[in-house]
GROMACS .gro file of C-alpha atoms in nm:
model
  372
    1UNK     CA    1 -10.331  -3.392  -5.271
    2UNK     CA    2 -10.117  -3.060  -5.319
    3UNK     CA    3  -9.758  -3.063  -5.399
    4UNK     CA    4  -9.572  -2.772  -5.302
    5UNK     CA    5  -9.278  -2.670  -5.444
    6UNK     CA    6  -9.011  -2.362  -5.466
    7UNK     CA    7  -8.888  -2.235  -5.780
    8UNK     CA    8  -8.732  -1.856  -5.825
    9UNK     CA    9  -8.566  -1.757  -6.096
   10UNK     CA   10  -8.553  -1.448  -6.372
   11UNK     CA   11  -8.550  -1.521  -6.687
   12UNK     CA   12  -8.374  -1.285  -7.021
   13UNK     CA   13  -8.556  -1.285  -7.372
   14UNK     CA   14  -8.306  -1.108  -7.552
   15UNK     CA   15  -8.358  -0.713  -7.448
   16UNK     CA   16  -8.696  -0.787  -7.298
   17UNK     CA   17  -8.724  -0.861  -6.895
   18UNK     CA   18  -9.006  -1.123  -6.824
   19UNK     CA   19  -9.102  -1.072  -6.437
   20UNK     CA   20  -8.944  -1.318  -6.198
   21UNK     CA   21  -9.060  -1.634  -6.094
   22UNK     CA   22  -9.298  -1.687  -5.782
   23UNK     CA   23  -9.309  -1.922  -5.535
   24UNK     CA   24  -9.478  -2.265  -5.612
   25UNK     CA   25  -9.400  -2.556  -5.848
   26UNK     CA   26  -9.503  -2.411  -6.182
   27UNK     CA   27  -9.599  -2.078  -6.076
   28UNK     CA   28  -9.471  -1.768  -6.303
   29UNK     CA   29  -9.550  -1.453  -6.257
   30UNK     CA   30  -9.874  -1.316  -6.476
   31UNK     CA   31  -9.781  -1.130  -6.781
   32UNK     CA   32 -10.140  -0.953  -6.808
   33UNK     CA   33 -10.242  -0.841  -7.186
   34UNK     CA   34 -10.125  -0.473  -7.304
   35UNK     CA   35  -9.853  -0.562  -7.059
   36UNK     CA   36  -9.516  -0.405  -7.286
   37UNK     CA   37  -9.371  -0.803  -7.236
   38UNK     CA   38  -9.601  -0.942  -7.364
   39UNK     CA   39  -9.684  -1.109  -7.725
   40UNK     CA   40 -10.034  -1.214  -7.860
   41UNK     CA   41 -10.100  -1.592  -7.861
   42UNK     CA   42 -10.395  -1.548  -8.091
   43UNK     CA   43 -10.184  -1.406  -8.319
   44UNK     CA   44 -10.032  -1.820  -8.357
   45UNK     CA   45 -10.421  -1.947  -8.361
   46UNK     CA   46 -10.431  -2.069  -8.012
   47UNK     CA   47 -10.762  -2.104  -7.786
   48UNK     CA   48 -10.782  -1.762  -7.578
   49UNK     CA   49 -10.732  -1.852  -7.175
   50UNK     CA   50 -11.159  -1.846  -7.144
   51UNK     CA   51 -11.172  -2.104  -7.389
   52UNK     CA   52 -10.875  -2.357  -7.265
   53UNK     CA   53 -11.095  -2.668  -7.149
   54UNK     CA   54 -10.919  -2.797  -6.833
   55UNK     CA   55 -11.162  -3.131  -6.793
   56UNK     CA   56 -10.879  -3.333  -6.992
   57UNK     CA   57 -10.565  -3.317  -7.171
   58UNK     CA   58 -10.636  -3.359  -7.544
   59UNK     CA   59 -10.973  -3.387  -7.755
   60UNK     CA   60 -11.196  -3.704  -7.683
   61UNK     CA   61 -11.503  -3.609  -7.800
   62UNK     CA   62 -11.660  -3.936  -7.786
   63UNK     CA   63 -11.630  -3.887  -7.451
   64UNK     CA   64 -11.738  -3.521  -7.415
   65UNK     CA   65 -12.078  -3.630  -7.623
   66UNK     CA   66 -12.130  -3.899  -7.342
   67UNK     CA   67 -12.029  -3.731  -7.059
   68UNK     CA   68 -12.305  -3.439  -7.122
   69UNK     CA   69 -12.593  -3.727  -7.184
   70UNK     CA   70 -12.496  -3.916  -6.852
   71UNK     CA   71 -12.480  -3.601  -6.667
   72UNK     CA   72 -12.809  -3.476  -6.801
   73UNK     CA   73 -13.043  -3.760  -6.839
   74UNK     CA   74 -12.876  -3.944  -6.508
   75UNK     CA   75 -12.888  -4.236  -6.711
   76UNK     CA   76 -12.576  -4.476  -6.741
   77UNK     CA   77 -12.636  -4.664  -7.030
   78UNK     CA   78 -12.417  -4.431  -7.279
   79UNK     CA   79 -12.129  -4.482  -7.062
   80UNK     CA   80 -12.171  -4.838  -7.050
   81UNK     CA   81 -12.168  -4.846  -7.429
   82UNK     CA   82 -11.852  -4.635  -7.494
   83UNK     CA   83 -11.671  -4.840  -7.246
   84UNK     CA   84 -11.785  -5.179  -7.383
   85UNK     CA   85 -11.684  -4.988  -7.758
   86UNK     CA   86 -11.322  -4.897  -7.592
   87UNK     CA   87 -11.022  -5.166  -7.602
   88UNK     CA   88 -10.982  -5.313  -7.306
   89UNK     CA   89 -10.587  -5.269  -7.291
   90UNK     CA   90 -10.553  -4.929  -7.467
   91UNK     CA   91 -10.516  -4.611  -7.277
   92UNK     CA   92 -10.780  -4.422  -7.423
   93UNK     CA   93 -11.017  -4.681  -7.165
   94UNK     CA   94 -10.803  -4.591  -6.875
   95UNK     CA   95 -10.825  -4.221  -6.913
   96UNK     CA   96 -11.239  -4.295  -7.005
   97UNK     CA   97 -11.288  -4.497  -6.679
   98UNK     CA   98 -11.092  -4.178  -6.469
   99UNK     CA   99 -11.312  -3.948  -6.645
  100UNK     CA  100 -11.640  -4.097  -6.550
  101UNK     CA  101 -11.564  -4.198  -6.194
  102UNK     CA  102 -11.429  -3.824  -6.182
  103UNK     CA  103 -11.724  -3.724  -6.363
  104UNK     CA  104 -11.945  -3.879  -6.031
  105UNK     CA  105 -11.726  -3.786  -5.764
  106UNK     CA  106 -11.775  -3.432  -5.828
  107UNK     CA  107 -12.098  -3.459  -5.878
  108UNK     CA  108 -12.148  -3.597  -5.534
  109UNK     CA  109 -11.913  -3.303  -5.401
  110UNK     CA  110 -12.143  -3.085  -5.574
  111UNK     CA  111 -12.444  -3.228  -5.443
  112UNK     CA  112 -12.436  -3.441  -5.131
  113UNK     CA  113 -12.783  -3.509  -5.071
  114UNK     CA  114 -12.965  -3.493  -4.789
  115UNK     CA  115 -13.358  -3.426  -4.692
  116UNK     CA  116 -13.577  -3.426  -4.962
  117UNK     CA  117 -13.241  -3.460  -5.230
  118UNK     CA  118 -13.013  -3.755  -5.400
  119UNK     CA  119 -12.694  -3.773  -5.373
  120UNK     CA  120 -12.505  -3.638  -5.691
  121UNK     CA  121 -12.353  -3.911  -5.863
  122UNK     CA  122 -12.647  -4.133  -5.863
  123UNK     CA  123 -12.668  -4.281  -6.259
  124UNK     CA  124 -12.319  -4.446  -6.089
  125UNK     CA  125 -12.476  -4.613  -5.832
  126UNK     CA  126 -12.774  -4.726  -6.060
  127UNK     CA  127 -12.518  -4.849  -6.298
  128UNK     CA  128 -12.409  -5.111  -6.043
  129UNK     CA  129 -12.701  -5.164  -5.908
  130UNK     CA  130 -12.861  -5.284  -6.279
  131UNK     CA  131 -12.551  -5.402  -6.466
  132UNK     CA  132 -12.314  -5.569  -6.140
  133UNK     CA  133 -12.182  -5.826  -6.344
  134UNK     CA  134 -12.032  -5.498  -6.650
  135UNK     CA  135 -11.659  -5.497  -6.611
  136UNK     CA  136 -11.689  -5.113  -6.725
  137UNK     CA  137 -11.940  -5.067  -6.405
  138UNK     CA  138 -11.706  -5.209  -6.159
  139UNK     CA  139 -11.428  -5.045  -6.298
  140UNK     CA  140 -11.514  -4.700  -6.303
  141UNK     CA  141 -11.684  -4.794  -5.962
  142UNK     CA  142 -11.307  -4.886  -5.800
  143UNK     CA  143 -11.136  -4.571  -5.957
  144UNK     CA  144 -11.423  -4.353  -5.771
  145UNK     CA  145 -11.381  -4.468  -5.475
  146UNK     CA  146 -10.994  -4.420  -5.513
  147UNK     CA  147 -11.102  -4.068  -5.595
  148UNK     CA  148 -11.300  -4.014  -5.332
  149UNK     CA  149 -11.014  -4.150  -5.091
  150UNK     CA  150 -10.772  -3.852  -5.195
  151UNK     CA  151 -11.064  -3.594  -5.198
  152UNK     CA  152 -11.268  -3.642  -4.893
  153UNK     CA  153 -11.035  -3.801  -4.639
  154UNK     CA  154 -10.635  -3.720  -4.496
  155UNK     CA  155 -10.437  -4.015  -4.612
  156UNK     CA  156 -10.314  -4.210  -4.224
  157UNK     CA  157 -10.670  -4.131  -4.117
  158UNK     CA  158 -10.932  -4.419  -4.066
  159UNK     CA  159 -11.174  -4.245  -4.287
  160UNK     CA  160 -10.909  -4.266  -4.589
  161UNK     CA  161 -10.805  -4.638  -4.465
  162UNK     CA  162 -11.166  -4.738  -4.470
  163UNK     CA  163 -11.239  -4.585  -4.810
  164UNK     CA  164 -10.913  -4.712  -4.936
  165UNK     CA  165 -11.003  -5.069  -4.830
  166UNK     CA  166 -11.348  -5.039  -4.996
  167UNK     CA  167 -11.190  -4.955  -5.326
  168UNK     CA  168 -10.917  -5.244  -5.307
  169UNK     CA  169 -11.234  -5.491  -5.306
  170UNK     CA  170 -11.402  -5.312  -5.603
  171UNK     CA  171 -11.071  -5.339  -5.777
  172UNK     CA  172 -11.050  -5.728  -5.696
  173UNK     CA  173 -11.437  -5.735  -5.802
  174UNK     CA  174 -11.342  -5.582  -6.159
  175UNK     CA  175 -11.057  -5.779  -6.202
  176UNK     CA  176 -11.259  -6.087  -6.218
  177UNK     CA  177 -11.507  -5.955  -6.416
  178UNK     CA  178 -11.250  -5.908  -6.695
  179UNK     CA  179 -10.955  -6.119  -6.644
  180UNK     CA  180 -10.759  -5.960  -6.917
  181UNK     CA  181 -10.828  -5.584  -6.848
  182UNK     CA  182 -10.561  -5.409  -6.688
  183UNK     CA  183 -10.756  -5.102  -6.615
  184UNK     CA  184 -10.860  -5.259  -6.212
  185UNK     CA  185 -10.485  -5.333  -6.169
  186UNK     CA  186 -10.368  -4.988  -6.256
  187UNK     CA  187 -10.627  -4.823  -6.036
  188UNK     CA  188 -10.537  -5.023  -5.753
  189UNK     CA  189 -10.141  -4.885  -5.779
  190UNK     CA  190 -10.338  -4.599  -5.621
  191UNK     CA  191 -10.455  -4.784  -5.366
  192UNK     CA  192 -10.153  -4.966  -5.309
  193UNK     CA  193  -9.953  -4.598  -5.250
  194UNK     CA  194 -10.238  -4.482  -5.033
  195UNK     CA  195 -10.254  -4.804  -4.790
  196UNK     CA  196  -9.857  -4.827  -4.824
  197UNK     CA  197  -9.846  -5.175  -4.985
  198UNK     CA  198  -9.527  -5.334  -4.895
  199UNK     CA  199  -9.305  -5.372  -5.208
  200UNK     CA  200  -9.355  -5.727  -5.262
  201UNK     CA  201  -9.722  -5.683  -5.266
  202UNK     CA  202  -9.671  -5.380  -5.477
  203UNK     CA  203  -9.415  -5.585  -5.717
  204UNK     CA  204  -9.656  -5.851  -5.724
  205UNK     CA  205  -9.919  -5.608  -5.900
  206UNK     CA  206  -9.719  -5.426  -6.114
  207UNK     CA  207  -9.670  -5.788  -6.297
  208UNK     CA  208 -10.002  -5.856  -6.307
  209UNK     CA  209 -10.029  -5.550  -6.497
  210UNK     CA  210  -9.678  -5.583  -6.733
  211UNK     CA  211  -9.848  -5.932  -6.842
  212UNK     CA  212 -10.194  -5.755  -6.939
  213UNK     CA  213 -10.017  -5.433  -7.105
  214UNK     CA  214  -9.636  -5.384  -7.057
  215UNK     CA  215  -9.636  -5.039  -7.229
  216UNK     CA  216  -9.951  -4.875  -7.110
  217UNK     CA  217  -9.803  -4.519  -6.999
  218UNK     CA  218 -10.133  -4.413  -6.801
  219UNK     CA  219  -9.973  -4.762  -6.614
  220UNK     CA  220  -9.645  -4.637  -6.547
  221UNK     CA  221  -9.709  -4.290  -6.440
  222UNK     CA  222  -9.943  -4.419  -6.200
  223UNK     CA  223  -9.643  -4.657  -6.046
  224UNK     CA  224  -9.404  -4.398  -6.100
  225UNK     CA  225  -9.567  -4.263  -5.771
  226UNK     CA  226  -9.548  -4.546  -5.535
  227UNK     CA  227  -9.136  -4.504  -5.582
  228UNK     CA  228  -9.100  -4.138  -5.557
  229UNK     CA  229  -8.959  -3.996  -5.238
  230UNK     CA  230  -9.253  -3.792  -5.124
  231UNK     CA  231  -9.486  -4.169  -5.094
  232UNK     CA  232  -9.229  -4.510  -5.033
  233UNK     CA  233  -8.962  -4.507  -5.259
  234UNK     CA  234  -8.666  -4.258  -5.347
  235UNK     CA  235  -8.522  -3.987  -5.650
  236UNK     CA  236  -8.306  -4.305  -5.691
  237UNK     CA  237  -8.542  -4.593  -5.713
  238UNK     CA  238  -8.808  -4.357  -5.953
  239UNK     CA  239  -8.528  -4.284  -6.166
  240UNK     CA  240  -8.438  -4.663  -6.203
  241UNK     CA  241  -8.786  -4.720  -6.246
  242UNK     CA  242  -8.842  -4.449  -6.512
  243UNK     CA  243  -8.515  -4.532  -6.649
  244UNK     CA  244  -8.580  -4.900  -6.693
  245UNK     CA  245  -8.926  -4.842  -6.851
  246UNK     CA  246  -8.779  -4.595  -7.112
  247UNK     CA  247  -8.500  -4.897  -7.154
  248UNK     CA  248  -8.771  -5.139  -7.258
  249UNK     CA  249  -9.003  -4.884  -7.495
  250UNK     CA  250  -9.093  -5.042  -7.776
  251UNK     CA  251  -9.086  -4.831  -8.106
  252UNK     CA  252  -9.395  -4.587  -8.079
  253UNK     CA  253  -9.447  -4.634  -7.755
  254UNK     CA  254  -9.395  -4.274  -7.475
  255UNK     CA  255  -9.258  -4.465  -7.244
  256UNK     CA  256  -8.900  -4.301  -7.370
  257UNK     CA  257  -9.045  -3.989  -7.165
  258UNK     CA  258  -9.076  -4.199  -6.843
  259UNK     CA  259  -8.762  -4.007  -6.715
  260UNK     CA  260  -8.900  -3.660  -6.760
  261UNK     CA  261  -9.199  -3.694  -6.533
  262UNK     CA  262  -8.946  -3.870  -6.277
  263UNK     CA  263  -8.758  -3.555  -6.272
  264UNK     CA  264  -9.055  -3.328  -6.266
  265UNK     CA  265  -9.169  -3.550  -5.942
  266UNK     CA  266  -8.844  -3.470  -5.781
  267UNK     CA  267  -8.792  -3.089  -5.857
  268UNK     CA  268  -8.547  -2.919  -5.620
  269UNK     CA  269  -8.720  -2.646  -5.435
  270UNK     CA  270  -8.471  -2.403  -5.493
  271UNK     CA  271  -8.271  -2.345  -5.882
  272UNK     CA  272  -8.219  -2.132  -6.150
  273UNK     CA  273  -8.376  -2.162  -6.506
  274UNK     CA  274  -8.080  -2.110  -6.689
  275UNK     CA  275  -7.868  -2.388  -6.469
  276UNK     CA  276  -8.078  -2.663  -6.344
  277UNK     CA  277  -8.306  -2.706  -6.680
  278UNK     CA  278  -8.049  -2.638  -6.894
  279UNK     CA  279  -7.844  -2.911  -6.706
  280UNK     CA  280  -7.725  -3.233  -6.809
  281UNK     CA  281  -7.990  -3.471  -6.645
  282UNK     CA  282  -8.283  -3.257  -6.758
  283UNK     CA  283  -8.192  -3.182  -7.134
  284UNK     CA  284  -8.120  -3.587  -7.162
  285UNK     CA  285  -8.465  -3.644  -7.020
  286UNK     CA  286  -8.604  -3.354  -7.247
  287UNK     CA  287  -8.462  -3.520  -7.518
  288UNK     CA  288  -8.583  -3.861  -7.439
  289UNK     CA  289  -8.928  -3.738  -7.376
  290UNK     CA  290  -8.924  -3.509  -7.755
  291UNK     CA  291  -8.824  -3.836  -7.937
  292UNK     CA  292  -9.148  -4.052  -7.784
  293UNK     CA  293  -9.349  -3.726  -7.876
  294UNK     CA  294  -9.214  -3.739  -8.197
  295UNK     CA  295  -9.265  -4.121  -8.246
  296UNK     CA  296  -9.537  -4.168  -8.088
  297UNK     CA  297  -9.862  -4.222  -8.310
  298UNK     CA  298 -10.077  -3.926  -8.353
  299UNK     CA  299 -10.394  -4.051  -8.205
  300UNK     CA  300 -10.212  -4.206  -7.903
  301UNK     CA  301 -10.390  -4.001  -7.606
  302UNK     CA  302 -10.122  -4.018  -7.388
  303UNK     CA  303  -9.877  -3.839  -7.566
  304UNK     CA  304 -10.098  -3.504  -7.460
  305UNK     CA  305  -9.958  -3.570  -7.117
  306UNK     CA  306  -9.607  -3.605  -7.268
  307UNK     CA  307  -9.627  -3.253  -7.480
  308UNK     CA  308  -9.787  -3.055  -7.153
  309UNK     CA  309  -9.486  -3.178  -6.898
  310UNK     CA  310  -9.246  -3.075  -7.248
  311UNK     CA  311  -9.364  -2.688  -7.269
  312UNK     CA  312  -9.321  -2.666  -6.894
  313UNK     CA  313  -9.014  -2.799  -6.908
  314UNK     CA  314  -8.881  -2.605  -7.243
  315UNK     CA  315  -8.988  -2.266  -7.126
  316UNK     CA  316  -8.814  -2.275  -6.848
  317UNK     CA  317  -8.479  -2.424  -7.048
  318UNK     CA  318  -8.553  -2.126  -7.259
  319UNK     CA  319  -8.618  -2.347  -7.558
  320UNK     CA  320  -8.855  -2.134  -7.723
  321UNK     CA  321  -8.908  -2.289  -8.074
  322UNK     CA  322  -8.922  -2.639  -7.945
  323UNK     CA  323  -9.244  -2.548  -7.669
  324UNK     CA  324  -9.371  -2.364  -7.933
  325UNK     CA  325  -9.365  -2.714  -8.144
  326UNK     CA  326  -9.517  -2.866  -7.841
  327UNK     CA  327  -9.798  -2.596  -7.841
  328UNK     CA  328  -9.953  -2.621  -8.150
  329UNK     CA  329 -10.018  -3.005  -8.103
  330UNK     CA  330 -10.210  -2.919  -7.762
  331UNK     CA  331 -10.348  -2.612  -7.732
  332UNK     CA  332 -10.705  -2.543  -7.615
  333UNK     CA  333 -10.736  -2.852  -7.362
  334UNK     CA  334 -10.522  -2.808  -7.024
  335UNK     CA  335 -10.641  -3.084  -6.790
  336UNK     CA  336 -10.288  -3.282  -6.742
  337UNK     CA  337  -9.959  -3.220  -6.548
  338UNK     CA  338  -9.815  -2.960  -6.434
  339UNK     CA  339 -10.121  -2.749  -6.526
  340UNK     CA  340 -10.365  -2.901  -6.291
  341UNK     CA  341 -10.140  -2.891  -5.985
  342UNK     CA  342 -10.242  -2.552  -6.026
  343UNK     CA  343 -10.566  -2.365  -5.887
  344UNK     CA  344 -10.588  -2.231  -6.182
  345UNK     CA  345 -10.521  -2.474  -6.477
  346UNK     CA  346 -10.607  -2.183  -6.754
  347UNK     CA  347 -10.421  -1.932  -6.640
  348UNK     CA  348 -10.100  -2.143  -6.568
  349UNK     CA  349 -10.090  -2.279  -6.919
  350UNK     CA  350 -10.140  -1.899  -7.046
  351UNK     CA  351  -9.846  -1.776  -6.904
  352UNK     CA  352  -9.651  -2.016  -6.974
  353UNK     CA  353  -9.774  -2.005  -7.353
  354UNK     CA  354  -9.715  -1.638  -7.348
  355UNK     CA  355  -9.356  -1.713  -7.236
  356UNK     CA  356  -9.278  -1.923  -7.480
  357UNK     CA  357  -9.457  -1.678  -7.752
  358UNK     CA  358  -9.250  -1.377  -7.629
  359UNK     CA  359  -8.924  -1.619  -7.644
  360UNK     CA  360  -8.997  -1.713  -8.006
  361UNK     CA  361  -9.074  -1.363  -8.119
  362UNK     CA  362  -8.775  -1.266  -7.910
  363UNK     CA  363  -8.521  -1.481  -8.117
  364UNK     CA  364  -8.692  -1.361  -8.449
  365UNK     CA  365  -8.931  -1.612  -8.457
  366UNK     CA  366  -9.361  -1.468  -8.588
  367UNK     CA  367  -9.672  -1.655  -8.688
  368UNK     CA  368  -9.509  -1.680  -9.054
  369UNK     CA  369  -9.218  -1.868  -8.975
  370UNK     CA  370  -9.382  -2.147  -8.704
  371UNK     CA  371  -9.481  -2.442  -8.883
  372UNK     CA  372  -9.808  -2.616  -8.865
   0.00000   0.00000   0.00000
């Protein structure tokens, strides 16, 4: 899926001119190194671009350790283990069951088989086949074929219908396997905005999943979807829904930053830095998003996805101390929002570092005076 949008604008740091804006959603002109405008990231200790790892938002290494067994022995059995090892109901399972069935999909896009080759992607298939009564098979089974839905087929089509019908069936499958698991509910809301549930149905899942986890964020941002404008909802009824989850946020919990990524889903094509992010809707939703940040506990792996969507959104309100906060919790990994709307993940996330570097440097701001 590719989301388009239009954003010009120029943008002052004190005497120095950064280059306009270009068209796209989060696209800013390169500031190239040696460039006169621009400052020296490494200077502040962060990753250079080459070394920004765009395969996930924050550090799981856990996962990273895994991931390189499964992919070079073909064998499941690690990733059965970490799953079993993961809490059911946290978020850190959600985002491991995504990685693995994203982790096969591209294999298999990789490597499609054919005479004389397997498929790529085939420890997955083996996993099932040996283990089909693991909840962590099945699981990771449903969320790649949702993935394979929105990669290989045009949603409307048959070919997406038919793939889309085979993952609502492994999502049913997984659910029974482990009643209390939330993880096949949530990646059925993807199915449910891809086969255009009707909002009853849709309704009818979303409490299935409030009574299994009612402040699981990976939950919510995956709903948050289903009522945006672009899919079967509205700006108005994602804002009430964004709204009404940050409402109901228990202390800790991101969900106070439910609002920002409903405004980031319904960016106007057309604004100007200084007006519409400076404005009063976004600064209340920057604000509500910096408090979960702030509350949030430091090993919660959502709130990666919550710090990302804050520098985009605080470079471009010209908040440069504040994304500069944001940056030295999250530097080096890139693979969340808006970042990997990009096709270039890396090099997005560079410039808008190096924005908010110049900014801070701009307003007197140096490596001495940033706290750690």
């Amino acid at each position: 899926m590719e989301i388009l949008w239009v954003l010009m604008a120029a943008m002052m740091l004190g005497i120095v001119l950064v280059p306009f804006l270009r068209r796209g959603r989060s696209g800013i002109a390169q500031v190239h190194p040696g460039h006169p405008d621009a400052a020296d990231p490494e200077n502040y200790g962060f990753a250079r671009e080459e070394e920004l790892d765009i395969r996930m938002p924050g550090p799981d290494q856990d996962l990273l350790d895994v991931l390189e067994v499964v992919q070079h022995t073909q064998d499941y059995r690690a990733a059965q283990q970490l799953l079993a090892g993961t809490d059911a109901g946290s978020e850190r399972r959600w985002q491991r069951v995504q990685a693995f069935a994203g982790a096969a999909s591209l294999e298999l896009r990789q490597q499609p088989g054919g005479v004389g080759q397997s498929p790529g992607g085939q420890w997955l298939r083996v996993w099932r086949a040996e283990a089909p009564k693991d909840a962590g098979g099945a699981a990771v089974h449903a969320e790649f074929l949702v993935q394979q839905a929105w990669r290989t087929a045009t949603p409307g089509t048959d070919e997406f219908r038919i793939i889309m019908e085979e993952a609502k069936a492994a999502c049913s499958e997984a659910a029974l396997l482990a009643p209390g698991d939330p993880v096949p509910y949530i990646v059925e809301l993807s199915v449910a905005r891809g086969l255009a549930y009707p909002r009853a149905e849709f309704e009818q899942l979303w409490l299935k999943i409030l009574d299994r986890a009612p402040a699981h964020m990976g939950a919510h941002l995956a709903a948050l979807h289903y009522w945006c404008e672009k899919w079967h909802g509205s700006r108005q009824l994602a804002g009430e829904f964004a709204e009404a989850a940050a409402a109901r946020a228990p202390q800790g919990s991101l969900l106070s930053a439910m609002p920002l990524f409903a405004v980031f889903e319904h960016l106007p094509e057309v604004n100007l830095v200084s007006g519409f992010y400076q404005s009063e809707v976004v600064t209340k939703a920057i604000h509500g998003a910096l408090h979960a940040a702030h509350s949030a506990r430091p090993d919660d792996p959502m709130s990666a996805h919550v710090r990302h969507l804050l520098v985009f959104f605080l470079v471009r309100a010209e908040r440069w101390a504040e994304a500069m906060d944001q940056l030295i919790h999250i530097d080096g990994h890139v693979g969340a929002l808006p970042w990997t709307l990009s096709q270039d993940p890396a090099a997005e996330f560079a410039v808008y570092r190096a924005l908010a570097v110049a900014g801070y440097e701009a307003n007197g701001g140096s490596p001495a005076t940033l706290p750690h």
